[in-house]
Amino acid sequence: MTTGRSSFDVIVIGSGAAGLRAAIAAAEAGASVCVLTKGSLLYSGASASANFSYCAQFGYFGPEDTPARYAADILDSGRGLAVPALAERLAVEAGQEAEAVDPWGVPWRRDPDGRYNVATFGGHSFRRAIHVGLRTGTVLMVALGRRLAALDVAVRDYCAAVELLRDEQGIKGVLALDLRHGAVVMLRAPSIVLATGGNVAMYALHTNPDEVTGDGHALAFRAGASLIDLEFIQSYPTVLVSPPAARGLHYPTGRLLGFGAQLLNGKGEAFFHNYETVPIQKATRDQLARAMALEVAAGRGSPNGGCYVDARGVDPATLRDVHFEAYFADLGLDAGRDLLEVAPTPHFTIGGVRIDADGATDVSGLFAAGEVTGGLHGANRLTGVALPETLVFGAAAGRAAARHAAERGRMADGGNAPVPDWLGHALRIEVATGGEPHVGQVSARLREAMQAGAGVLKSSASLRAALAVLDAIEAEELPRLSSRQGGLRLNWELLQLVELRHMLLSARLHCLAALAREESRGAHLRTDYPDEGGAAWAGHLVARRGPDDSAAFLFERVGAA
Amino acid sequence: MSDSAPGRATITVAVRVWRQAPDATVGRFERYLVEIAQGDHVLNLLAALRRQHDPTLCYPDHFCKIGTCGACALLVDGKPALGCRTLVAGDTIEIAPPRGRAILADLLSAASGT
């Protein structure tokens, strides 16, 4: 499917569910489309790991079960910051998109009456979670890939976006490192859709594929687009922290708490009731994460800085419903036998590129969809909204990008690109061995600093400590990094370097936004400002690029835009 | 990323890893001593090797790493295995690309590519 062509109507960056849905929509609208992925089609991206729920509204539960009610639940979860126009589109179209992908090969589970089987989740007024068992994300990706293959869409794999190209009129294309062919290439298009996912791989411990390095956040920021709500990163409350092979695996405890599982501190005591009045069975992810983080911070954690899930009293058949038993067995784990050591861990990037309901950013020709965007979830994401977000806004952005391209017209071919200074330096082959630190070590240092200073619980002091490490990496280490491997073809060291540069900017923006918001709200927890700040803080921190990639933050009150 | 937590028991593993340059038609095993947390899996061992010894090591790392996607198919001690689901059992291990697929570089094969 790879072609040598370098000029298109629409280029989609990222090959998760949002990217593929955007590419399909744009191609169906008649646009010539290229999908750029730094990994490989169908395997890369976080979407394939989404294991269960796609929340949509079908009106099954009476006159109150409306799209407006779904949107209202999203707004409630967002603690005043979710953008109504985005929530309304999601609520109206999530069901339509579920039906749209069905014929491409998504066998949604149905009840005997033919209706979708819908599971319940905290924070939703009605049951809305449709699914394909535990492999919903994987099945969805295969179906999208099948539909994509039936369309004439070019795919460039192992091709990492380095910089967006633009002028005063808007987007012109993208500069990319094509590792498969060993070239720095310039791909031209009047429309680009960013669908690169989140940025939680900037933490040492997280639940995502390690490739989720905030590429789109950095690309959009450097191109001059506005980003919002960057301080909000959702933690999954119960992520395994032992044994070593299981670290980073999220364990769906929420679905077990109603079946007799218990959440215990390091001393084996129940503690959730000391933090919240809601019964633990009805707790939302942010309530669980906050209670667990505070309990650990109070010195009552487990040896690896977590708590315990005791699911030993849960019926084995129920356990099999929530996790892959064979996978657990491979890792030497048995939830029916062992206490599971878990800690709240970064899981989903809530903030990101600011879009309107059609996925358009404030840079002409630049669109975005999925986790790379901000606004839909406000300060806290409701469970089961991430997958419908990819399809609803992927489709919207793909259609809008095709429309924009038809208005602007095709561009001249791109060809080989002038190499930016920093990349040119990195391409210099390091003849002497022992060029240390190398990119893997610097990335690890960044991730440890973010874990320690900008994790689940933050303070002014911890964030400043993390920023100091980021500053040192930027000033002293990044300029000295170079490749010790000859040639560009499949040069994995350069790929890591491109990712490190994106991740460094993404991490800095998160820390600065988190430092600026002097309150706790939703997923944003400050130990030095533990309470929600009320109306004074009911607004978005909007980040724009200043000179030399510096960030200017503007506080925009909700409703004042 | 899956660094071991501080204070956890670590072991040193003698690793034989298949190395093959991107444009080469032949490769060879190379030997490294890698420190990992006791009980860790093969994919995390490769990440540790890359950090501790050679940042150019190419292996299927842009994937789910939680037993779902199937992209990290390897040959571990001569047997087909998923890197993210295979624990490092002893203090020696041999890791090669899966059989019957074109090698793109080192441990990355066309199956996890095209």
XYZ file of C-alpha atoms in Angstrom:
675
model
C 0.000 0.000 0.000
C 2.970 2.285 0.374
C 3.394 4.649 -2.523
C 6.130 7.022 -3.511
C 3.648 9.842 -3.961
C 4.233 12.877 -1.842
C 1.251 15.178 -2.470
C -2.245 14.476 -1.148
C -5.490 16.220 -0.271
C -5.409 14.954 3.296
C -2.611 13.526 5.417
C -3.609 11.727 8.611
C -0.887 11.412 11.244
C -1.467 8.408 13.469
C -3.037 5.013 12.804
C -5.170 4.335 15.857
C -8.953 4.298 15.673
C -9.296 8.090 15.293
C -6.725 8.211 12.490
C -8.201 5.334 10.522
C -11.751 6.640 10.946
C -10.600 10.071 9.707
C -8.821 8.522 6.719
C -11.905 6.485 5.808
C -14.210 9.512 6.048
C -11.883 11.693 3.973
C -11.429 9.012 1.292
C -15.187 8.382 1.140
C -15.613 12.123 0.565
C -13.387 11.803 -2.513
C -10.096 13.067 -1.103
C -6.729 11.501 -1.839
C -5.471 10.399 1.548
C -2.209 9.300 3.110
C -1.936 7.756 6.577
C 1.375 8.301 8.325
C 2.233 5.942 11.180
C 5.501 5.718 13.059
C 4.780 2.061 13.781
C 2.676 -0.220 11.674
C -0.932 -0.318 10.619
C -3.366 -2.272 12.833
C -0.792 -2.912 15.542
C 0.318 0.538 16.603
C -1.542 2.991 18.783
C -3.415 2.693 22.044
C -6.834 1.911 20.534
C -6.067 -1.782 20.080
C -5.504 -2.064 23.840
C -8.940 -0.662 24.723
C -10.391 -3.761 26.216
C -14.041 -3.213 26.850
C -16.437 -0.371 26.611
C -17.841 1.960 23.990
C -20.537 4.082 25.615
C -23.409 5.083 23.349
C -27.020 6.040 23.836
C -29.872 4.177 22.150
C -32.922 5.308 24.136
C -33.469 1.845 25.603
C -34.450 3.098 29.048
C -37.398 5.407 28.526
C -37.983 9.065 27.727
C -35.162 10.283 29.993
C -32.568 8.206 28.093
C -31.620 10.876 25.583
C -28.469 12.237 23.942
C -28.941 15.364 26.064
C -28.706 13.253 29.208
C -25.517 11.560 27.949
C -24.012 14.973 27.189
C -25.046 16.163 30.657
C -23.212 13.205 32.240
C -20.055 14.149 30.317
C -20.376 17.759 31.475
C -20.883 16.648 35.105
C -17.810 14.442 34.971
C -15.821 17.327 33.466
C -16.258 19.482 36.604
C -17.431 22.512 34.644
C -14.767 22.362 31.939
C -16.168 19.947 29.345
C -17.059 21.824 26.148
C -20.821 21.482 25.510
C -20.623 21.529 21.690
C -18.192 18.592 21.749
C -20.155 16.637 24.366
C -23.374 17.107 22.389
C -21.836 15.829 19.164
C -20.376 12.817 20.959
C -23.694 11.984 22.627
C -25.713 12.282 19.426
C -23.321 10.438 17.111
C -21.762 7.687 19.275
C -24.652 5.345 18.469
C -24.636 6.237 14.766
C -20.912 5.502 14.555
C -21.376 2.140 16.308
C -23.861 1.256 13.593
C -21.586 2.610 10.849
C -18.678 0.318 11.787
C -20.884 -2.743 12.286
C -20.900 -3.810 8.595
C -17.097 -3.432 8.462
C -16.848 -6.300 10.947
C -17.590 -5.234 14.515
C -19.871 -7.925 15.980
C -21.233 -5.889 18.891
C -22.640 -8.246 21.526
C -26.408 -8.321 21.383
C -29.133 -9.530 23.705
C -31.699 -12.111 22.512
C -34.081 -9.278 21.545
C -31.517 -7.959 19.060
C -30.613 -4.901 21.096
C -27.007 -4.155 21.974
C -25.859 -5.696 25.241
C -25.211 -2.666 27.442
C -23.130 -2.790 30.634
C -23.239 -0.289 33.467
C -20.498 2.148 34.523
C -20.162 4.693 37.318
C -20.978 8.248 36.253
C -23.451 7.209 33.544
C -27.161 7.839 34.251
C -28.102 4.783 32.201
C -26.417 1.618 30.992
C -24.544 2.613 27.831
C -21.437 0.411 27.510
C -21.669 -1.670 24.345
C -18.778 -4.012 23.653
C -17.284 -6.988 21.846
C -16.227 -8.763 25.025
C -12.741 -7.895 26.267
C -11.279 -7.275 22.821
C -13.397 -4.348 21.708
C -10.437 -2.173 20.706
C -8.647 -4.902 18.767
C -11.801 -5.946 16.904
C -12.562 -2.324 16.071
C -9.041 -1.775 14.693
C -9.238 -4.845 12.459
C -12.613 -3.679 11.107
C -11.335 -0.168 10.400
C -8.283 -1.660 8.687
C -10.524 -3.791 6.500
C -12.592 -0.781 5.436
C -9.443 1.273 4.838
C -8.003 -1.456 2.606
C -11.114 -1.284 0.402
C -10.420 2.398 -0.258
C -7.546 3.867 -2.204
C -5.555 5.179 0.758
C -1.765 5.399 0.824
C -0.034 4.214 3.989
C 3.496 5.208 5.019
C 4.541 3.061 7.938
C 7.625 3.449 10.129
C 7.353 7.109 9.214
C 7.526 9.602 12.100
C 6.241 13.177 11.808
C 8.940 15.682 12.762
C 7.416 19.123 12.033
C 4.269 20.478 10.427
C 4.854 22.851 7.534
C 2.737 25.980 7.325
C 2.723 29.566 6.140
C 0.411 32.539 6.813
C -2.387 30.851 4.845
C -2.221 27.671 6.845
C -1.033 24.087 6.598
C 1.249 23.032 3.725
C 2.368 19.575 4.740
C 4.603 17.654 7.099
C 8.281 16.903 7.410
C 8.774 13.272 8.363
C 11.480 10.739 9.059
C 10.718 7.792 6.787
C 12.545 4.952 8.491
C 11.348 2.293 6.095
C 12.917 3.982 3.089
C 15.672 5.786 4.950
C 14.864 9.383 4.029
C 13.719 12.675 5.467
C 10.648 13.437 3.372
C 8.354 16.372 2.812
C 4.756 15.332 2.275
C 2.396 18.008 0.976
C -1.284 18.489 1.733
C -3.608 21.440 2.392
C -5.290 19.434 5.178
C -3.704 17.470 7.988
C -5.538 15.470 10.647
C -3.601 14.879 13.859
C -4.605 11.577 15.434
C -1.492 10.763 17.420
C -3.103 9.895 20.748
C -1.948 10.980 24.165
C 1.307 11.573 25.992
C 1.370 9.347 29.079
C 4.501 7.509 27.906
C 6.295 10.517 29.436
C 5.881 8.688 32.775
C 8.075 5.786 33.903
C 4.938 3.838 34.737
C 1.782 4.146 32.643
C -0.813 1.916 31.019
C -0.281 2.757 27.340
C 2.034 1.542 24.603
C 5.431 3.245 25.054
C 5.012 5.009 21.718
C 2.412 7.426 23.133
C 4.896 10.293 23.422
C 2.719 13.367 22.882
C 3.827 13.808 19.272
C 0.645 15.560 18.159
C 0.620 17.904 21.139
C 4.131 19.026 20.230
C 3.489 19.194 16.466
C 0.349 21.323 16.939
C 1.980 23.621 19.489
C 4.995 24.263 17.253
C 2.650 24.969 14.338
C 0.945 27.676 16.399
C -2.303 25.917 17.319
C -3.985 26.442 20.696
C -3.982 23.633 23.249
C -6.259 23.483 26.287
C -6.609 21.704 29.617
C -3.084 20.256 29.425
C -2.872 19.901 33.217
C -5.474 17.127 33.215
C -4.186 13.567 32.891
C -6.482 10.803 34.037
C -5.096 8.116 36.305
C -6.438 4.619 36.152
C -6.875 3.771 39.837
C -5.870 0.118 39.912
C -2.780 -0.536 37.809
C -0.545 -3.444 38.759
C 2.840 -2.460 40.200
C 4.041 -6.012 40.823
C 5.257 -8.520 39.796
C 7.725 -6.772 37.422
C 6.271 -8.311 34.257
C 2.797 -7.003 35.112
C 3.772 -3.409 35.921
C 1.590 -0.983 33.975
C -1.265 -3.400 33.338
C -4.591 -1.875 34.322
C -6.812 -4.146 36.342
C -10.559 -3.472 35.971
C -11.271 -3.450 39.682
C -14.315 -1.202 39.315
C -16.269 -4.045 37.789
C -15.294 -6.380 40.651
C -16.061 -4.135 43.627
C -19.727 -4.979 43.262
C -18.882 -8.691 43.374
C -17.061 -8.808 46.685
C -13.573 -7.569 45.783
C -11.986 -5.263 48.355
C -9.559 -2.385 48.146
C -7.072 -2.453 51.041
C -4.103 -0.372 52.159
C -0.627 -1.733 52.887
C -1.795 -2.839 56.323
C -4.694 -4.806 54.895
C -7.353 -2.286 56.008
C -10.241 -0.893 53.989
C -9.789 2.887 53.702
C -11.932 4.311 50.914
C -14.699 5.334 53.342
C -12.216 7.645 55.088
C -12.058 9.803 51.952
C -15.454 9.637 50.262
C -19.047 9.257 51.367
C -20.125 7.453 48.188
C -20.089 3.643 48.578
C -16.968 2.219 46.927
C -19.091 0.168 44.507
C -20.376 3.425 43.000
C -17.059 5.282 43.020
C -15.735 6.869 39.850
C -12.132 6.417 38.737
C -11.021 9.812 39.991
C -12.475 9.184 43.468
C -10.687 5.836 43.740
C -7.402 7.245 42.418
C -7.472 10.200 44.789
C -8.209 8.090 47.871
C -5.496 5.581 46.969
C -2.876 8.254 46.256
C -3.615 10.048 49.539
C -3.532 6.793 51.507
C -0.116 5.937 50.050
C 1.127 9.496 50.648
C 0.055 9.129 54.302
C 2.529 6.245 54.651
C 0.056 3.400 54.557
C 0.971 2.014 51.150
C 2.262 -1.339 49.983
C 6.005 -2.022 49.375
C 5.824 -0.769 45.764
C 3.860 2.361 46.617
C 0.358 1.054 46.055
C -2.609 -0.647 47.669
C -4.076 -4.128 47.375
C -7.049 -5.491 45.521
C -8.323 -8.594 47.249
C -10.431 -10.456 44.703
C -9.982 -13.841 46.345
C -13.627 -13.991 47.344
C -14.900 -13.294 43.832
C -16.473 -16.068 41.825
C -13.921 -17.406 39.239
C -16.395 -17.014 36.388
C -16.740 -13.310 37.203
C -12.952 -12.925 37.256
C -12.758 -14.479 33.793
C -15.227 -11.852 32.585
C -12.955 -8.942 33.452
C -9.461 -10.084 32.582
C -7.573 -12.416 30.272
C -6.941 -15.426 32.426
C -4.358 -16.969 30.083
C -2.346 -13.743 30.012
C -2.412 -13.549 33.800
C -1.262 -17.152 34.001
C 1.663 -16.397 31.658
C 2.750 -13.646 34.039
C 2.431 -15.978 37.014
C -0.591 -14.170 38.460
C -3.801 -15.625 39.815
C -6.367 -13.111 41.036
C -8.245 -15.894 42.814
C -5.121 -16.754 44.819
C -2.961 -13.615 45.091
C -3.462 -10.143 46.465
C -2.978 -7.752 43.531
C -0.669 -4.818 44.254
C -2.019 -1.780 42.442
C -1.480 1.988 42.272
C -3.145 4.891 40.464
C -1.192 5.428 37.262
C -1.410 7.817 34.257
C -3.809 6.337 31.735
C -5.429 8.948 29.475
C -4.426 12.417 28.304
C -7.499 14.592 28.827
C -6.177 17.905 27.496
C -4.791 18.612 24.076
C -5.325 20.403 20.802
C -8.307 22.719 20.871
C -10.917 21.810 18.254
C -14.407 22.847 17.240
C -17.161 20.273 16.759
C -15.832 19.512 13.234
C -12.347 18.767 14.537
C -10.897 22.025 13.156
C -8.079 23.697 15.132
C -7.349 27.426 14.986
C -4.690 26.846 12.304
C -6.285 26.761 8.847
C -6.034 23.245 7.412
C -5.071 21.608 10.681
C -7.614 19.188 12.164
C -7.387 16.811 15.100
C -9.342 13.897 16.559
C -9.213 11.517 19.495
C -6.974 11.614 22.539
C -4.683 14.285 21.072
C -7.511 16.812 21.441
C -8.742 18.607 24.550
C -12.120 19.932 25.634
C -14.553 17.033 25.363
C -13.769 15.625 28.801
C -13.056 18.848 30.685
C -11.270 18.032 33.936
C -12.094 14.333 34.074
C -13.020 11.704 31.497
C -16.108 9.613 31.953
C -15.503 5.863 31.524
C -16.282 4.482 28.065
C -16.138 7.777 26.173
C -12.655 7.389 24.676
C -13.578 4.883 21.956
C -16.680 6.736 20.690
C -14.569 9.900 20.753
C -12.162 8.331 18.251
C -14.933 7.421 15.795
C -17.220 10.453 16.140
C -14.475 13.050 15.910
C -12.326 10.981 13.535
C -15.205 10.918 11.064
C -16.000 14.609 11.613
C -12.367 15.679 11.185
C -11.894 13.475 8.106
C -14.928 14.981 6.387
C -13.959 18.545 7.317
C -10.380 17.974 6.147
C -11.618 16.675 2.779
C -13.893 19.728 2.398
C -11.077 22.101 3.223
C -8.756 20.398 0.733
C -11.381 20.625 -2.026
C -11.594 24.373 -1.405
C -7.842 24.905 -1.321
C -6.706 22.601 -4.136
C -3.776 20.213 -4.385
C -0.199 21.298 -3.792
C 2.972 20.679 -5.728
C 4.873 17.532 -4.883
C 7.038 17.688 -1.807
C 10.095 15.600 -2.512
C 13.065 15.518 -0.194
C 13.096 18.103 2.528
C 15.724 20.434 3.924
C 16.775 18.892 7.210
C 16.282 21.086 10.309
C 19.455 21.935 12.236
C 18.697 19.834 15.270
C 17.922 16.777 13.204
C 20.952 17.332 10.994
C 23.105 17.355 14.086
C 21.538 14.150 15.302
C 22.205 12.489 11.969
C 25.935 13.029 12.423
C 27.312 9.576 12.946
C 29.007 9.131 16.261
C 32.230 7.377 15.368
C 33.599 7.153 18.861
C 31.835 4.659 21.065
C 30.729 5.622 24.544
C 28.761 8.688 23.456
C 26.841 8.963 26.686
C 24.220 9.623 27.693
C 22.407 8.102 24.733
C 18.789 8.716 23.823
C 17.422 5.757 25.779
C 19.086 6.953 28.968
C 17.882 10.527 28.520
C 14.311 9.346 27.846
C 14.455 7.208 30.987
C 15.629 10.212 33.001
C 12.761 12.320 31.683
C 10.255 9.596 32.532
C 11.573 9.154 36.080
C 11.458 12.906 36.671
C 7.857 13.121 35.451
C 6.885 10.118 37.543
C 8.381 11.670 40.670
C 7.260 15.260 40.181
C 4.232 15.373 37.906
C 2.434 12.135 38.666
C -0.912 11.528 40.335
C -0.291 13.963 43.221
C 1.449 17.220 42.382
C 2.702 20.275 44.245
C 4.497 23.460 43.310
C 7.753 22.002 44.639
C 7.390 18.659 42.855
C 6.493 20.298 39.546
C 9.420 22.727 39.767
C 11.755 19.784 40.418
C 10.437 18.010 37.319
C 10.786 21.188 35.247
C 14.387 21.578 36.395
C 15.201 18.123 34.999
C 13.398 18.939 31.746
C 15.387 22.188 31.486
C 18.658 20.339 32.030
C 17.802 17.749 29.396
C 16.830 20.450 26.923
C 19.876 22.614 27.508
C 22.614 20.083 28.099
C 21.681 16.653 26.817
C 19.346 17.008 23.853
C 21.817 19.093 21.782
C 24.535 16.468 22.241
C 22.507 13.432 21.268
C 23.452 11.838 17.999
C 23.053 8.556 16.239
C 25.694 5.860 16.415
C 23.995 3.849 13.676
C 24.938 4.576 10.070
C 22.081 5.461 7.740
C 18.457 6.357 8.238
C 16.836 3.063 7.330
C 15.100 1.621 10.407
C 17.321 3.774 12.579
C 15.495 3.172 15.835
C 17.802 5.498 17.722
C 16.673 8.434 15.584
C 13.052 7.431 16.029
C 13.577 7.576 19.784
C 15.215 10.969 19.387
C 12.258 12.379 17.427
C 9.967 10.986 20.125
C 12.111 12.410 22.918
C 11.916 15.883 21.394
C 8.097 15.684 21.172
C 7.867 14.180 24.655
C 10.065 16.861 26.203
C 7.803 19.646 24.938
C 4.659 17.759 25.864
C 5.998 17.150 29.381
C 6.959 20.791 29.808
C 3.511 21.999 28.748
C 1.862 19.595 31.199
C 4.058 20.749 34.090
C 3.539 24.447 33.340
C -0.229 24.062 33.100
C -0.341 21.968 36.281
C 1.763 24.577 38.080
C -0.507 27.391 36.934
C -3.744 25.754 38.116
C -3.604 26.419 41.856
C -6.505 24.200 42.856
C -7.525 20.543 42.657
C -10.218 19.670 40.128
C -11.164 16.374 38.507
C -8.014 14.510 37.561
C -5.748 17.384 38.631
C -4.665 16.844 42.250
C -2.455 19.382 44.024
C -1.368 18.568 47.576
C -0.684 22.281 48.180
C -4.137 23.258 46.864
C -6.282 20.277 47.841
C -9.684 21.904 47.294
C -11.585 22.817 44.179
C -11.199 26.534 43.559
C -14.805 27.228 42.645
C -15.946 29.739 40.053
C -12.627 31.583 40.045
C -10.960 28.546 38.461
C -13.873 27.477 36.245
C -12.055 28.011 32.994
C -9.458 26.693 30.574
C -5.750 27.318 30.543
C -5.054 27.879 26.846
C -1.465 27.355 25.700
C 0.007 29.084 22.649
C 3.516 29.139 21.313
C 5.755 32.092 22.110
C 9.337 32.757 20.939
C 11.688 29.733 21.035
C 8.922 27.259 21.891
C 8.156 29.141 25.101
C 4.556 28.766 26.213
C 2.116 31.571 26.845
C -0.884 30.536 28.949
C -4.127 32.461 28.873
C -6.874 31.788 31.390
C -10.240 31.741 29.685
C -13.337 31.658 31.889
C -15.982 29.174 30.792
C -18.727 30.948 28.915
C -16.527 33.969 28.220
C -15.061 32.648 24.954
C 8.210 1.633 29.944
C 8.654 -0.745 32.797
C 11.653 -0.004 34.897
C 11.911 -2.103 37.983
C 10.917 -0.396 41.199
C 13.729 0.636 43.505
C 14.789 -1.964 46.012
C 13.498 -4.931 44.050
C 15.631 -8.027 43.602
C 17.547 -7.914 40.339
C 19.372 -10.589 38.390
C 21.990 -10.485 35.664
C 21.023 -12.403 32.553
C 23.409 -13.566 29.816
C 21.486 -12.720 26.647
C 22.179 -13.891 23.097
C 20.349 -11.539 20.734
C 20.060 -11.657 16.959
C 21.553 -8.544 15.365
C 21.067 -7.752 11.708
C 21.631 -4.388 10.044
C 18.649 -2.926 8.128
C 20.099 -3.540 4.680
C 21.937 -6.761 5.472
C 20.884 -10.226 4.369
C 22.778 -11.954 7.148
C 23.066 -11.395 10.852
C 24.590 -12.983 13.916
C 24.000 -13.514 17.602
C 25.623 -11.083 19.983
C 26.022 -11.537 23.691
C 25.179 -9.021 26.424
C 24.931 -9.099 30.203
C 21.705 -7.377 31.188
C 20.421 -6.514 34.622
C 16.668 -6.907 35.087
C 14.153 -7.284 37.885
C 13.634 -10.874 38.892
C 10.515 -12.224 37.205
C 10.400 -9.704 34.363
C 9.376 -10.513 30.798
C 11.365 -10.658 27.560
C 10.156 -7.324 26.196
C 11.299 -5.504 29.330
C 14.636 -7.330 29.109
C 15.092 -5.941 25.585
C 14.234 -2.445 26.846
C 16.848 -2.846 29.575
C 19.412 -4.081 27.042
C 18.785 -1.009 24.929
C 19.191 1.310 27.918
C 22.194 -0.443 29.385
C 24.118 -1.324 26.222
C 22.923 -0.291 22.795
C 20.249 2.286 21.887
C 20.251 1.060 18.279
C 18.664 -2.307 19.094
C 15.549 -2.647 16.939
C 12.666 -4.756 18.272
C 8.866 -4.530 18.159
C 8.381 -1.843 20.794
C 5.685 0.354 19.230
C 2.882 -1.933 20.248
C 0.497 -2.769 23.079
C 2.882 -4.730 25.369
C -0.087 -6.134 27.322
C -0.741 -9.409 25.538
C -3.342 -8.094 23.128
C -1.950 -7.123 19.723
C 0.415 -10.004 18.952
C 3.060 -7.812 17.311
C 5.945 -8.856 19.573
C 6.259 -12.395 18.186
C 9.813 -13.659 18.741
C 11.766 -16.885 18.971
C 12.788 -17.302 22.610
C 15.201 -20.172 23.298
C 14.150 -21.610 19.967
C 10.395 -21.499 20.618
C 7.773 -19.092 19.220
C 6.706 -16.680 21.961
C 5.223 -13.249 22.545
C 7.810 -11.034 24.228
C 5.274 -9.409 26.532
C 3.889 -12.735 27.761
C 7.101 -14.685 28.239
C 8.963 -14.472 31.533
C 12.751 -14.645 31.641
C 13.116 -18.026 33.298
C 16.821 -18.477 34.068
C 20.044 -16.507 33.870
C 20.638 -17.247 30.170
C 18.324 -16.625 27.233
C 18.447 -16.561 23.436
C 16.200 -14.163 21.519
C 15.749 -14.232 17.729
C 13.195 -12.976 15.210
C 10.312 -15.362 14.405
C 10.879 -17.944 11.664
C 9.523 -17.564 8.148
C 9.279 -13.785 8.048
C 11.504 -11.211 6.417
C 13.742 -9.480 8.954
C 13.584 -5.686 8.747
C 16.321 -5.102 11.344
C 17.509 -7.037 14.397
C 14.360 -8.489 16.000
C 11.851 -6.504 13.963
C 10.211 -8.619 11.294
C 7.837 -7.898 8.445
C 4.961 -9.536 10.307
C 4.913 -6.661 12.714
C 5.390 -4.302 9.780
C 3.704 -4.538 6.408
